[in-house]
Amino acid sequence: MARLRMRILFEGDHSVGPGKVGLLEAVEQHGSISAAARSMGMAYRHAWEMIDDMNRCFREPVVETATGGARGGGAQVTAFGARLVRRFRAMEERVEKTVARDLAALDRERATGGR
């Protein structure tokens, strides 16, 4: 079945899409950027750059980090980051519902057999 991937583009070459939102969800689940990156099969540097891009895009950070120490550091999705995830997923759901019939029609027109 045909699918649609949503990406929001902002001025200054910033964007938010399924990859960045998935990374925020993984940070929330694992409590660190490195563990989130590992769970997604992603290099730590790439994950850090994605989070840094989102932190620079918005007035409030989406993730806050703590360096090592007695508790070992880690990362936490901020309240704003959690709202961003919820809003993106809600928008994604509405878009999918809106275009479902059109995607199904296009899927029926697709060539079969790998032309």
CSV table of C-alpha atoms in Angstrom, one decimal:
chain,number,residue,atom,x,y,z
A,1,MET,CA,0.0,0.0,0.0
A,2,ALA,CA,1.2,3.5,-0.8
A,3,ARG,CA,2.2,5.6,2.2
A,4,LEU,CA,2.8,9.3,2.7
A,5,ARG,CA,5.7,10.6,4.8
A,6,MET,CA,5.2,14.0,6.3
A,7,ARG,CA,8.0,16.5,6.9
A,8,ILE,CA,7.7,20.0,8.2
A,9,LEU,CA,10.2,22.5,6.7
A,10,PHE,CA,11.1,25.6,8.5
A,11,GLU,CA,13.2,28.6,7.5
A,12,GLY,CA,16.9,28.3,8.1
A,13,ASP,CA,17.1,24.7,6.7
A,14,HIS,CA,15.4,23.2,9.8
A,15,SER,CA,12.9,20.4,9.5
A,16,VAL,CA,10.9,17.9,11.6
A,17,GLY,CA,9.9,14.6,10.2
A,18,PRO,CA,9.3,11.0,11.2
A,19,GLY,CA,13.0,10.3,11.9
A,20,LYS,CA,13.5,13.2,14.3
A,21,VAL,CA,10.2,12.5,16.1
A,22,GLY,CA,11.1,8.8,16.3
A,23,LEU,CA,14.4,9.8,17.9
A,24,LEU,CA,12.7,12.0,20.5
A,25,GLU,CA,10.5,9.0,21.3
A,26,ALA,CA,13.6,6.8,21.6
A,27,VAL,CA,15.3,9.3,23.9
A,28,GLU,CA,12.2,9.4,26.1
A,29,GLN,CA,12.2,5.6,26.2
A,30,HIS,CA,15.9,5.1,26.8
A,31,GLY,CA,16.9,8.2,28.8
A,32,SER,CA,20.0,8.9,26.7
A,33,ILE,CA,20.9,10.0,23.2
A,34,SER,CA,23.5,7.2,22.8
A,35,ALA,CA,21.0,4.5,23.8
A,36,ALA,CA,18.3,6.0,21.6
A,37,ALA,CA,20.7,6.1,18.6
A,38,ARG,CA,21.7,2.5,19.2
A,39,SER,CA,18.1,1.4,19.4
A,40,MET,CA,17.5,3.0,16.0
A,41,GLY,CA,20.7,1.7,14.4
A,42,MET,CA,22.0,5.3,14.1
A,43,ALA,CA,25.4,6.8,14.8
A,44,TYR,CA,25.5,8.9,18.0
A,45,ARG,CA,26.9,11.9,16.2
A,46,HIS,CA,24.0,11.8,13.7
A,47,ALA,CA,21.4,11.6,16.5
A,48,TRP,CA,23.1,14.4,18.4
A,49,GLU,CA,23.1,16.6,15.2
A,50,MET,CA,19.4,15.9,14.7
A,51,ILE,CA,18.6,16.9,18.3
A,52,ASP,CA,20.8,20.0,18.1
A,53,ASP,CA,19.0,21.0,14.9
A,54,MET,CA,15.6,20.8,16.7
A,55,ASN,CA,17.0,22.6,19.7
A,56,ARG,CA,18.2,25.5,17.5
A,57,CYS,CA,14.9,25.6,15.5
A,58,PHE,CA,12.6,26.3,18.4
A,59,ARG,CA,12.5,28.8,21.2
A,60,GLU,CA,12.5,26.0,23.8
A,61,PRO,CA,14.8,22.9,23.7
A,62,VAL,CA,13.3,19.6,22.8
A,63,VAL,CA,15.9,17.6,24.8
A,64,GLU,CA,18.1,18.5,27.7
A,65,THR,CA,21.2,16.6,28.6
A,66,ALA,CA,23.1,16.0,31.8
A,67,THR,CA,26.8,15.1,31.8
A,68,GLY,CA,28.2,12.1,33.6
A,69,GLY,CA,28.6,11.9,37.4
A,70,ALA,CA,27.1,9.8,40.1
A,71,ARG,CA,24.0,9.2,38.1
A,72,GLY,CA,25.8,8.7,34.8
A,73,GLY,CA,24.3,11.6,32.8
A,74,GLY,CA,21.7,11.1,30.2
A,75,ALA,CA,19.1,13.0,28.3
A,76,GLN,CA,15.5,14.0,28.9
A,77,VAL,CA,12.8,15.1,26.4
A,78,THR,CA,11.5,18.4,27.7
A,79,ALA,CA,7.8,19.2,28.1
A,80,PHE,CA,8.0,21.1,24.8
A,81,GLY,CA,9.7,18.1,23.1
A,82,ALA,CA,6.8,15.9,24.3
A,83,ARG,CA,4.2,18.4,23.0
A,84,LEU,CA,6.1,18.5,19.6
A,85,VAL,CA,5.9,14.7,19.4
A,86,ARG,CA,2.2,14.6,20.2
A,87,ARG,CA,1.4,17.4,17.8
A,88,PHE,CA,3.4,15.8,15.0
A,89,ARG,CA,1.8,12.4,15.5
A,90,ALA,CA,-1.6,14.0,15.6
A,91,MET,CA,-0.9,15.9,12.4
A,92,GLU,CA,0.4,12.8,10.7
A,93,GLU,CA,-2.7,10.9,11.6
A,94,ARG,CA,-5.0,13.6,10.2
A,95,VAL,CA,-3.0,13.8,7.0
A,96,GLU,CA,-3.1,10.0,6.6
A,97,LYS,CA,-6.9,10.0,7.0
A,98,THR,CA,-7.3,12.9,4.6
A,99,VAL,CA,-5.4,11.3,1.8
A,100,ALA,CA,-6.1,7.6,2.4
A,101,ARG,CA,-8.6,7.4,-0.5
A,102,ASP,CA,-6.2,9.1,-2.9
A,103,LEU,CA,-3.3,6.9,-1.9
A,104,ALA,CA,-5.4,3.8,-2.4
A,105,ALA,CA,-6.4,5.0,-5.9
A,106,LEU,CA,-2.8,5.6,-6.8
A,107,ASP,CA,-1.8,2.3,-5.4
A,108,ARG,CA,-4.3,0.6,-7.6
A,109,GLU,CA,-2.7,2.3,-10.6
A,110,ARG,CA,0.8,1.1,-9.7
A,111,ALA,CA,2.5,-1.2,-12.1
A,112,THR,CA,3.0,-4.7,-10.8
A,113,GLY,CA,6.0,-7.0,-11.5
A,114,GLY,CA,8.7,-4.4,-11.0
A,115,ARG,CA,8.5,-2.7,-14.4
